[in-house]
């Protein structure tokens, strides 16, 4: 397996989302690495256990060869072209990775928007609810002015940002959802 320039990846990508993948299917697509852990097989050799994602979900993956060298070169949060097979392990889909390659300028069909985790709620509606909570419960004139200034300057950003990188609210709109829920706890 070669992480840099694999000769076996010189053909068009068959873009498939995680949701579309079926057990037994060979895949060649782009996926983002959420986590990489180096583990030990029963024979004492190392392997890598990964969690991959696209906008439709997450899937575990394994790399059984060259684990030590790949562990040092893989970057969590980066997108890679993944070639492998979808298997089933403990009643769950899992990818066995045969080859992977960092995305570069030659990957013209790569779209970064395919790797932004989507909010499971309407961010516009929740932002409106958040504004109502603020206006209803903040009465001090100086604080009202500060909140209005903040919402005017950062309202769109709070609606789009992640709440955290991977522990909680790790999706677009996560910061808004987290802040809204903390505000609800404070006022109710």
Coordinates of N, CA, C and O in Angstrom, one line a residue:
X1 N 0.9 -1.2 0.0 CA 0.0 0.0 0.0 C 0.9 1.2 0.0 O 1.8 1.3 0.7
X2 N 0.6 2.2 -0.8 CA 1.3 3.4 -0.9 C 0.5 4.6 -0.7 O -0.5 4.7 -1.4
X3 N 0.8 5.4 0.3 CA 0.0 6.6 0.6 C 0.2 7.7 -0.3 O -0.6 8.6 -0.4
X4 N 1.3 7.8 -1.0 CA 1.7 8.9 -1.8 C 1.2 8.8 -3.3 O 0.3 9.5 -3.7
X5 N 1.8 8.0 -4.1 CA 1.5 7.9 -5.5 C 1.3 6.4 -5.9 O 2.1 5.8 -6.4
X6 N 0.1 5.9 -5.6 CA -0.2 4.5 -5.9 C -0.5 4.4 -7.4 O -1.3 5.1 -7.9
X7 N 0.2 3.5 -8.1 CA -0.1 3.2 -9.5 C -1.4 2.6 -9.7 O -2.0 2.7 -10.8
X8 N -2.0 2.0 -8.7 CA -3.3 1.4 -8.8 C -4.5 2.4 -8.8 O -5.6 2.0 -8.9
X9 N -4.2 3.7 -8.5 CA -5.2 4.7 -8.4 C -5.2 5.6 -9.5 O -5.6 6.8 -9.4
X10 N -4.7 5.2 -10.7 CA -4.6 6.0 -11.9 C -5.8 5.8 -12.8 O -5.7 5.7 -14.0
X11 N -7.0 5.8 -12.2 CA -8.3 5.6 -13.0 C -9.3 6.5 -12.3 O -9.2 6.9 -11.2
X12 N -10.4 6.8 -13.0 CA -11.4 7.7 -12.5 C -12.0 7.1 -11.2 O -12.2 6.0 -11.0
X13 N -12.3 8.1 -10.3 CA -12.9 7.7 -9.0 C -14.4 7.4 -9.3 O -15.1 8.1 -10.0
X14 N -14.9 6.4 -8.6 CA -16.3 6.0 -8.6 C -16.9 6.6 -7.3 O -17.0 5.8 -6.3
X15 N -17.2 7.8 -7.3 CA -17.7 8.5 -6.1 C -18.9 7.8 -5.6 O -20.0 7.7 -6.2
X16 N -18.8 7.3 -4.4 CA -19.9 6.6 -3.6 C -19.9 7.2 -2.2 O -18.9 7.4 -1.6
X17 N -21.1 7.5 -1.8 CA -21.2 7.9 -0.4 C -21.3 6.7 0.5 O -21.6 5.6 0.1
X18 N -21.0 7.0 1.8 CA -21.0 5.9 2.8 C -22.4 5.2 2.8 O -22.6 4.0 2.9
X19 N -23.4 6.1 2.8 CA -24.8 5.6 2.8 C -25.1 4.6 1.6 O -25.9 3.7 1.7
X20 N -24.5 4.9 0.5 CA -24.7 4.0 -0.7 C -23.9 2.7 -0.7 O -24.2 1.9 -1.6
X21 N -22.9 2.6 0.1 CA -22.0 1.4 0.1 C -22.7 0.2 0.6 O -23.5 0.2 1.6
X22 N -22.4 -0.9 0.0 CA -23.0 -2.2 0.3 C -21.9 -3.2 0.7 O -20.8 -3.2 0.1
X23 N -22.2 -4.1 1.6 CA -21.2 -5.2 2.0 C -20.9 -6.0 0.7 O -21.7 -6.3 -0.1
X24 N -19.6 -6.2 0.5 CA -19.1 -7.0 -0.6 C -18.7 -6.1 -1.8 O -18.0 -6.6 -2.7
X25 N -19.0 -4.9 -1.7 CA -18.7 -3.9 -2.8 C -17.3 -3.4 -2.7 O -16.8 -3.1 -1.7
X26 N -16.6 -3.3 -3.9 CA -15.3 -2.7 -4.0 C -15.6 -1.2 -4.2 O -16.5 -0.8 -4.9
X27 N -14.8 -0.4 -3.5 CA -15.0 1.1 -3.5 C -13.7 1.8 -3.9 O -12.6 1.3 -3.6
X28 N -13.9 2.9 -4.5 CA -12.8 3.8 -4.9 C -13.4 5.2 -4.8 O -14.1 5.7 -5.7
X29 N -13.3 5.9 -3.7 CA -14.0 7.1 -3.4 C -13.2 8.0 -2.5 O -12.1 7.6 -2.0
X30 N -13.6 9.2 -2.2 CA -13.0 10.1 -1.3 C -13.7 10.0 0.0 O -14.9 10.0 0.1
X31 N -12.9 10.0 1.1 CA -13.4 9.9 2.5 C -12.5 10.7 3.4 O -11.3 10.8 3.2
X32 N -13.0 11.3 4.4 CA -12.3 12.1 5.4 C -12.0 11.3 6.6 O -12.8 10.5 7.1
X33 N -10.7 11.4 7.1 CA -10.3 10.6 8.3 C -10.7 11.4 9.5 O -10.3 12.5 9.7
X34 N -11.5 10.8 10.3 CA -11.9 11.4 11.6 C -11.0 10.9 12.8 O -10.8 11.7 13.7
X35 N -10.5 9.7 12.7 CA -9.6 9.2 13.7 C -8.8 8.0 13.2 O -9.2 7.3 12.2
X36 N -7.6 7.9 13.7 CA -6.7 6.8 13.4 C -6.0 6.3 14.7 O -5.5 7.0 15.4
X37 N -6.2 5.0 14.9 CA -5.6 4.3 16.1 C -4.7 3.2 15.6 O -5.1 2.4 14.8
X38 N -3.5 3.1 16.1 CA -2.6 1.9 15.8 C -2.9 0.9 16.9 O -2.9 1.2 18.1
X39 N -3.1 -0.3 16.4 CA -3.4 -1.5 17.3 C -2.6 -2.6 16.9 O -1.9 -2.6 15.9
X40 N -2.6 -3.7 17.7 CA -1.8 -4.9 17.5 C -2.6 -6.1 17.2 O -3.6 -6.4 17.9
X41 N -2.3 -6.8 16.1 CA -2.9 -8.0 15.7 C -2.5 -9.1 16.7 O -1.5 -9.0 17.4
X42 N -3.2 -10.3 16.6 CA -2.8 -11.4 17.4 C -1.4 -11.9 17.2 O -0.8 -12.5 18.1
X43 N -0.9 -11.7 15.9 CA 0.4 -12.2 15.6 C 1.5 -11.2 16.0 O 2.7 -11.4 15.7
X44 N 1.1 -10.1 16.6 CA 2.0 -9.1 17.1 C 2.3 -7.9 16.2 O 2.9 -6.9 16.6
X45 N 1.9 -8.0 15.0 CA 2.1 -7.0 14.0 C 1.0 -5.9 14.2 O -0.1 -6.1 14.7
X46 N 1.3 -4.7 13.7 CA 0.4 -3.5 13.9 C -0.6 -3.5 12.8 O -0.3 -3.9 11.7
X47 N -1.7 -2.9 13.1 CA -2.7 -2.5 12.0 C -3.3 -1.2 12.5 O -3.1 -0.7 13.6
X48 N -4.0 -0.6 11.5 CA -4.7 0.7 11.8 C -6.2 0.6 11.8 O -6.7 -0.1 10.9
X49 N -6.8 1.2 12.8 CA -8.2 1.2 12.9 C -8.6 2.7 12.7 O -8.2 3.6 13.5
X50 N -9.5 3.0 11.7 CA -9.8 4.3 11.4 C -11.3 4.5 11.5 O -12.1 3.6 11.4
X51 N -11.7 5.8 11.6 CA -13.1 6.2 11.4 C -13.1 7.2 10.2 O -12.4 8.2 10.3
X52 N -13.9 6.9 9.2 CA -14.0 7.7 8.0 C -15.3 8.3 7.9 O -16.3 7.8 8.5
X53 N -15.5 9.5 7.2 CA -16.8 10.1 7.1 C -16.9 10.8 5.7 O -15.9 11.1 5.1
X54 N -18.2 11.0 5.4 CA -18.5 11.9 4.3 C -19.8 12.6 4.8 O -20.2 12.4 5.9
X55 N -20.5 13.4 4.0 CA -21.7 14.1 4.4 C -22.9 13.2 4.8 O -23.8 13.6 5.4
X56 N -22.8 11.9 4.4 CA -23.9 11.0 4.7 C -23.7 10.1 5.9 O -24.6 9.5 6.4
X57 N -22.5 10.2 6.5 CA -22.3 9.4 7.7 C -20.8 9.0 8.0 O -19.9 9.6 7.4
X58 N -20.7 8.1 8.9 CA -19.3 7.6 9.3 C -19.3 6.1 9.1 O -20.3 5.4 9.1
X59 N -18.0 5.6 8.9 CA -17.8 4.1 8.8 C -16.4 3.8 9.3 O -15.5 4.5 9.1
X60 N -16.3 2.7 10.1 CA -15.0 2.2 10.5 C -14.3 1.6 9.3 O -14.9 1.1 8.4
X61 N -12.9 1.6 9.5 CA -12.1 1.0 8.4 C -10.8 0.4 9.1 O -10.5 0.8 10.2
X62 N -10.2 -0.5 8.3 CA -9.0 -1.1 8.8 C -7.9 -1.1 7.7 O -8.3 -1.2 6.5
X63 N -6.7 -0.9 8.1 CA -5.5 -1.0 7.2 C -4.7 -2.1 7.9 O -4.2 -1.9 9.0
X64 N -4.5 -3.2 7.1 CA -3.8 -4.4 7.7 C -2.3 -4.4 7.4 O -1.6 -5.2 8.1
X65 N -1.8 -3.7 6.4 CA -0.4 -3.7 6.0 C 0.2 -2.3 6.1 O -0.5 -1.3 6.0
X66 N 1.5 -2.3 6.4 CA 2.3 -1.0 6.4 C 1.8 -0.1 7.5 O 1.8 1.1 7.3
X67 N 1.3 -0.6 8.6 CA 0.6 0.2 9.6 C 1.6 1.3 10.2 O 1.2 2.4 10.4
X68 N 2.8 0.8 10.5 CA 3.7 1.8 11.2 C 4.1 3.0 10.3 O 4.0 4.1 10.8
X69 N 4.4 2.8 9.0 CA 4.7 3.9 8.2 C 3.5 4.8 7.9 O 3.6 6.0 7.9
X70 N 2.4 4.1 7.6 CA 1.1 4.9 7.4 C 0.7 5.7 8.6 O 0.2 6.8 8.4
X71 N 0.8 5.1 9.7 CA 0.4 5.8 11.0 C 1.1 7.2 11.1 O 0.5 8.2 11.5
X72 N 2.3 7.2 10.7 CA 3.1 8.5 10.8 C 2.7 9.5 9.8 O 2.9 10.7 10.0
X73 N 2.1 9.0 8.6 CA 1.9 10.0 7.5 C 0.4 10.4 7.4 O 0.1 11.4 6.8
X74 N -0.5 9.6 7.9 CA -1.9 10.0 7.8 C -2.3 11.2 8.7 O -1.8 11.2 9.8
X75 N -3.1 12.1 8.2 CA -3.5 13.3 8.9 C -5.0 13.3 9.2 O -5.8 13.3 8.3
X76 N -5.3 13.2 10.5 CA -6.7 13.3 10.9 C -7.3 14.6 10.4 O -6.7 15.6 10.6
X77 N -8.5 14.5 9.8 CA -9.1 15.7 9.3 C -8.9 15.9 7.8 O -9.6 16.7 7.2
X78 N -8.0 15.2 7.2 CA -7.7 15.3 5.8 C -8.6 14.3 5.0 O -9.0 13.3 5.6
X79 N -8.8 14.6 3.7 CA -9.6 13.7 2.9 C -8.6 12.9 2.0 O -7.6 13.5 1.5
X80 N -8.9 11.7 1.8 CA -8.0 10.8 1.1 C -8.9 10.1 0.0 O -10.1 9.8 0.2
X81 N -8.2 9.7 -1.1 CA -8.9 8.8 -2.0 C -8.7 7.4 -1.5 O -7.5 7.0 -1.3
X82 N -9.7 6.7 -1.2 CA -9.7 5.4 -0.6 C -10.1 4.3 -1.6 O -11.2 4.4 -2.2
X83 N -9.3 3.3 -1.7 CA -9.6 2.1 -2.5 C -9.6 0.9 -1.6 O -8.7 0.7 -0.8
X84 N -10.7 0.2 -1.7 CA -10.8 -1.0 -0.8 C -12.1 -1.8 -1.0 O -12.7 -1.7 -2.1
X85 N -12.5 -2.5 0.0 CA -13.7 -3.3 0.0 C -14.6 -3.1 1.2 O -14.0 -3.0 2.3
X86 N -15.9 -3.1 1.0 CA -16.8 -3.0 2.2 C -17.1 -4.4 2.7 O -17.5 -5.2 2.0
X87 N -16.7 -4.6 4.0 CA -17.0 -5.9 4.6 C -18.0 -5.7 5.8 O -18.4 -4.5 6.1
X88 N -18.3 -6.8 6.4 CA -19.2 -6.7 7.6 C -18.4 -7.3 8.7 O -17.8 -8.4 8.6
X89 N -18.4 -6.6 9.8 CA -17.7 -7.0 11.1 C -18.6 -6.7 12.2 O -19.0 -5.6 12.4
X90 N -19.0 -7.7 12.9 CA -20.0 -7.6 14.1 C -21.2 -6.8 13.7 O -21.6 -5.9 14.3
X91 N -21.8 -7.3 12.6 CA -23.1 -6.7 12.1 C -23.0 -5.2 11.7 O -24.0 -4.5 11.8
X92 N -21.8 -4.8 11.3 CA -21.6 -3.4 11.0 C -20.7 -3.3 9.7 O -19.7 -4.1 9.6
X93 N -21.1 -2.4 8.8 CA -20.2 -2.2 7.6 C -18.9 -1.6 8.1 O -18.8 -0.8 9.0
X94 N -17.8 -2.1 7.4 CA -16.5 -1.7 7.6 C -15.7 -1.7 6.3 O -15.9 -2.6 5.5
X95 N -14.8 -0.8 6.1 CA -14.0 -0.8 4.9 C -12.6 -1.4 5.2 O -11.9 -1.0 6.2
X96 N -12.2 -2.3 4.3 CA -10.8 -2.8 4.4 C -10.1 -2.0 3.3 O -10.4 -2.1 2.1
X97 N -9.2 -1.2 3.7 CA -8.5 -0.3 2.8 C -7.3 -1.0 2.2 O -6.4 -1.5 2.9
X98 N -7.3 -1.0 0.8 CA -6.1 -1.6 0.1 C -5.1 -0.5 -0.3 O -3.9 -0.8 -0.2
X99 N -5.6 0.6 -0.7 CA -4.7 1.8 -1.1 C -5.4 3.1 -0.7 O -6.6 3.2 -0.6
X100 N -4.6 4.1 -0.5 CA -5.1 5.4 -0.2 C -4.1 6.4 -0.7 O -2.9 6.1 -0.7
X101 N -4.6 7.6 -1.0 CA -3.8 8.7 -1.6 C -4.3 10.0 -1.1 O -5.6 10.2 -1.1
X102 N -3.5 10.9 -0.7 CA -3.9 12.2 -0.3 C -4.5 12.9 -1.5 O -4.1 12.7 -2.7
X103 N -5.6 13.7 -1.3 CA -6.2 14.5 -2.3 C -5.3 15.6 -2.8 O -4.6 16.2 -2.0
X104 N -5.2 15.8 -4.1 CA -4.3 16.8 -4.6 C -5.0 17.5 -5.8 O -6.2 17.2 -6.1
X105 N -4.4 18.4 -6.5 CA -5.0 19.2 -7.5 C -5.4 18.4 -8.7 O -6.2 18.8 -9.5
X106 N -4.8 17.2 -8.9 CA -5.3 16.3 -10.0 C -6.6 15.7 -9.8 O -7.2 15.1 -10.7
X107 N -7.1 15.7 -8.6 CA -8.4 15.2 -8.2 C -9.5 16.2 -8.5 O -10.1 16.8 -7.6
X108 N -9.8 16.4 -9.8 CA -10.8 17.4 -10.2 C -12.2 17.2 -9.8 O -13.0 18.1 -9.8
X109 N -12.5 15.9 -9.5 CA -13.9 15.6 -9.1 C -14.1 15.6 -7.6 O -15.2 15.3 -7.1
X110 N -13.1 16.0 -6.9 CA -13.1 16.2 -5.4 C -13.9 17.5 -5.1 O -13.6 18.5 -5.6
X111 N -14.8 17.4 -4.1 CA -15.6 18.5 -3.7 C -15.6 18.6 -2.1 O -16.1 17.7 -1.5
X112 N -14.9 19.6 -1.6 CA -14.8 19.7 -0.1 C -16.2 19.7 0.6 O -16.3 19.3 1.7
X113 N -17.2 20.2 0.0 CA -18.5 20.3 0.6 C -19.1 18.9 0.9 O -20.0 18.7 1.7
X114 N -18.5 17.8 0.2 CA -19.0 16.5 0.5 C -18.6 15.9 1.8 O -19.0 14.9 2.2
X115 N -17.8 16.7 2.6 CA -17.2 16.3 3.8 C -17.6 17.2 5.0 O -17.0 17.0 6.1
X116 N -18.6 18.0 4.8 CA -19.1 18.8 5.9 C -20.3 18.1 6.5 O -21.3 17.9 5.8
X117 N -20.1 17.7 7.8 CA -21.3 17.1 8.4 C -22.4 18.1 8.6 O -22.2 19.2 9.0
X118 N -23.6 17.6 8.2 CA -24.7 18.5 8.2 C -25.5 18.4 9.5 O -25.5 17.4 10.2
X119 N -26.1 19.6 9.9 CA -26.9 19.7 11.1 C -28.1 18.8 10.9 O -28.7 18.7 9.8
X120 N -28.6 18.2 11.9 CA -29.9 17.4 11.9 C -31.1 18.3 12.2 O -32.1 17.7 12.6
X121 N -31.0 19.6 12.1 CA -32.1 20.5 12.4 C -32.0 21.7 11.5 O -30.9 21.9 10.8
X122 N -33.0 22.5 11.5 CA -33.0 23.7 10.7 C -32.2 24.8 11.4 O -32.7 25.4 12.4
X123 N -31.1 25.2 10.9 CA -30.2 26.2 11.6 C -30.8 27.6 11.6 O -30.7 28.3 12.6
X124 N -31.6 27.9 10.6 CA -32.2 29.2 10.5 C -33.3 29.3 11.6 O -33.4 30.3 12.3
X125 N -34.1 28.3 11.7 CA -35.2 28.3 12.7 C -34.6 28.3 14.1 O -35.1 29.1 15.0
X126 N -33.5 27.6 14.4 CA -32.9 27.6 15.7 C -32.2 28.9 16.0 O -32.3 29.4 17.2
X127 N -31.7 29.6 15.0 CA -31.1 30.9 15.3 C -32.2 31.9 15.6 O -32.0 32.7 16.5
X128 N -33.3 31.8 15.0 CA -34.5 32.6 15.3 C -34.9 32.4 16.8 O -35.2 33.3 17.5
X129 N -35.0 31.1 17.1 CA -35.4 30.8 18.5 C -34.4 31.3 19.5 O -34.7 31.8 20.6
X130 N -33.1 31.2 19.2 CA -32.0 31.7 20.0 C -32.2 33.3 20.2 O -32.0 33.8 21.3
X131 N -32.4 34.0 19.1 CA -32.6 35.4 19.2 C -33.8 35.8 20.1 O -33.8 36.7 20.9
X132 N -34.9 35.0 20.0 CA -36.1 35.2 20.9 C -35.7 35.0 22.3 O -36.1 35.8 23.2
X133 N -35.0 33.9 22.6 CA -34.5 33.7 24.0 C -33.7 34.8 24.5 O -33.9 35.3 25.7
X134 N -32.8 35.3 23.7 CA -32.0 36.4 24.2 C -32.8 37.7 24.4 O -32.6 38.3 25.5
X135 N -33.7 38.0 23.5 CA -34.5 39.3 23.7 C -35.5 39.1 24.8 O -35.8 40.1 25.5
X136 N -36.0 38.0 25.1 CA -36.9 37.7 26.2 C -36.3 37.8 27.5 O -36.9 38.3 28.5
X137 N -35.0 37.4 27.7 CA -34.4 37.2 29.0 C -33.3 38.2 29.3 O -32.9 38.2 30.5
X138 N -32.9 38.9 28.4 CA -31.8 39.9 28.7 C -32.5 41.3 28.7 O -33.0 41.7 27.6
X139 N -32.5 42.0 29.8 CA -33.2 43.2 30.0 C -32.3 44.4 30.2 O -32.7 45.6 30.0
X140 N -31.1 44.2 30.7 CA -30.2 45.3 31.0 C -29.8 46.0 29.7 O -29.3 45.3 28.8
X141 N -30.0 47.3 29.6 CA -29.7 48.0 28.3 C -28.3 47.8 27.7 O -28.2 47.6 26.5
X142 N -27.3 47.8 28.6 CA -26.0 47.6 28.1 C -25.8 46.2 27.5 O -25.1 46.0 26.5
X143 N -26.3 45.2 28.2 CA -26.2 43.8 27.7 C -27.0 43.6 26.5 O -26.6 42.9 25.6
X144 N -28.2 44.2 26.4 CA -29.0 44.1 25.2 C -28.2 44.7 24.0 O -28.2 44.1 22.9
X145 N -27.6 45.8 24.2 CA -26.8 46.4 23.1 C -25.6 45.5 22.7 O -25.3 45.4 21.5
X146 N -25.0 45.0 23.7 CA -23.8 44.1 23.4 C -24.3 42.8 22.7 O -23.7 42.4 21.7
X147 N -25.4 42.2 23.1 CA -25.9 41.0 22.4 C -26.4 41.4 21.0 O -26.1 40.6 20.1
X148 N -27.0 42.5 20.8 CA -27.4 42.9 19.5 C -26.2 43.1 18.6 O -26.2 42.7 17.4
X149 N -25.1 43.7 19.1 CA -23.9 43.9 18.3 C -23.3 42.6 18.0 O -22.9 42.3 16.8
X150 N -23.2 41.7 19.0 CA -22.7 40.3 18.7 C -23.4 39.6 17.7 O -22.9 39.0 16.8
X151 N -24.8 39.6 17.8 CA -25.6 38.8 16.9 C -25.5 39.4 15.5 O -25.6 38.7 14.5
X152 N -25.4 40.7 15.4 CA -25.3 41.3 14.1 C -24.0 40.9 13.4 O -23.9 40.6 12.2
X153 N -22.9 40.9 14.2 CA -21.6 40.7 13.7 C -21.3 39.2 13.5 O -20.7 38.8 12.5
X154 N -21.8 38.3 14.4 CA -21.5 36.9 14.4 C -22.6 35.9 14.2 O -22.4 34.7 14.3
X155 N -23.8 36.4 14.0 CA -25.0 35.5 13.9 C -24.9 34.5 12.8 O -25.1 33.3 13.1
X156 N -24.4 34.9 11.7 CA -24.3 33.9 10.6 C -23.2 32.9 10.9 O -23.3 31.7 10.6
X157 N -22.1 33.4 11.5 CA -21.0 32.5 11.8 C -21.4 31.4 12.9 O -21.1 30.3 12.8
X158 N -22.1 31.9 13.9 CA -22.6 30.9 15.0 C -23.5 29.9 14.4 O -23.5 28.8 14.9
X159 N -24.2 30.2 13.4 CA -25.1 29.3 12.7 C -24.4 28.3 11.9 O -24.9 27.2 11.7
X160 N -23.2 28.5 11.5 CA -22.4 27.6 10.6 C -21.3 26.8 11.2 O -20.9 25.8 10.7
X161 N -20.8 27.3 12.4 CA -19.6 26.7 12.9 C -19.9 25.4 13.7 O -21.0 25.2 14.2
X162 N -18.9 24.6 13.8 CA -18.9 23.3 14.6 C -18.9 23.7 16.1 O -18.2 24.7 16.4
X163 N -19.5 22.9 16.9 CA -19.5 23.2 18.3 C -18.1 22.7 18.9 O -17.6 23.2 19.9
X164 N -17.6 21.6 18.4 CA -16.3 21.0 18.8 C -15.8 20.2 17.6 O -16.5 20.0 16.6
X165 N -14.6 19.7 17.7 CA -14.0 19.0 16.6 C -14.5 17.6 16.5 O -14.7 17.0 15.4
X166 N -14.7 16.9 17.7 CA -15.2 15.5 17.6 C -15.9 15.0 18.8 O -16.6 14.0 18.7
X167 N -15.9 15.7 19.9 CA -16.5 15.1 21.1 C -18.0 15.4 21.1 O -18.8 14.5 21.3
X168 N -18.5 16.6 20.9 CA -19.9 16.9 20.9 C -20.2 18.0 19.9 O -19.4 18.9 19.7
X169 N -21.4 18.0 19.3 CA -21.8 19.0 18.4 C -20.8 19.3 17.3 O -20.6 20.4 16.9
X170 N -20.2 18.2 16.8 CA -19.2 18.3 15.8 C -19.8 18.2 14.4 O -19.6 17.3 13.6
X171 N -20.5 19.3 14.1 CA -21.2 19.4 12.7 C -21.5 20.8 12.5 O -21.5 21.6 13.5
X172 N -21.8 21.2 11.3 CA -22.2 22.6 11.0 C -23.5 22.9 11.8 O -24.4 22.1 11.8
X173 N -23.4 24.0 12.4 CA -24.6 24.4 13.3 C -24.4 23.9 14.7 O -25.3 24.3 15.6
X174 N -23.4 23.2 15.0 CA -23.2 22.6 16.3 C -23.0 23.7 17.4 O -23.4 23.5 18.5
X175 N -22.3 24.7 17.0 CA -22.0 25.8 18.0 C -23.3 26.5 18.4 O -23.6 26.7 19.5
X176 N -24.2 26.7 17.4 CA -25.5 27.3 17.6 C -26.3 26.4 18.5 O -26.9 26.8 19.5
X177 N -26.4 25.1 18.2 CA -27.2 24.1 19.0 C -26.7 24.1 20.5 O -27.5 24.1 21.4
X178 N -25.4 24.0 20.6 CA -24.8 24.0 22.0 C -25.1 25.2 22.7 O -25.6 25.2 23.9
X179 N -24.9 26.4 22.1 CA -25.1 27.7 22.8 C -26.6 27.8 23.1 O -27.0 28.3 24.2
X180 N -27.5 27.4 22.2 CA -28.9 27.5 22.5 C -29.3 26.6 23.6 O -30.1 27.1 24.5
X181 N -28.8 25.4 23.7 CA -29.2 24.5 24.8 C -28.6 25.0 26.1 O -29.3 24.9 27.2
X182 N -27.5 25.6 26.1 CA -26.9 26.2 27.4 C -27.8 27.4 27.8 O -28.0 27.6 29.0
X183 N -28.2 28.2 26.9 CA -29.1 29.3 27.2 C -30.4 28.8 27.8 O -30.9 29.4 28.7
X184 N -31.0 27.8 27.2 CA -32.2 27.2 27.7 C -32.0 26.7 29.2 O -32.9 26.9 30.0
X185 N -30.9 26.1 29.4 CA -30.6 25.6 30.8 C -30.5 26.8 31.8 O -30.9 26.7 32.9
X186 N -29.9 27.9 31.3 CA -29.7 29.0 32.2 C -31.0 29.7 32.5 O -31.2 30.3 33.6
X187 N -32.0 29.7 31.6 CA -33.2 30.5 31.8 C -34.4 29.7 32.3 O -35.4 30.2 32.8
X188 N -34.3 28.4 32.2 CA -35.5 27.6 32.6 C -35.2 26.8 33.9 O -34.4 26.4 34.4

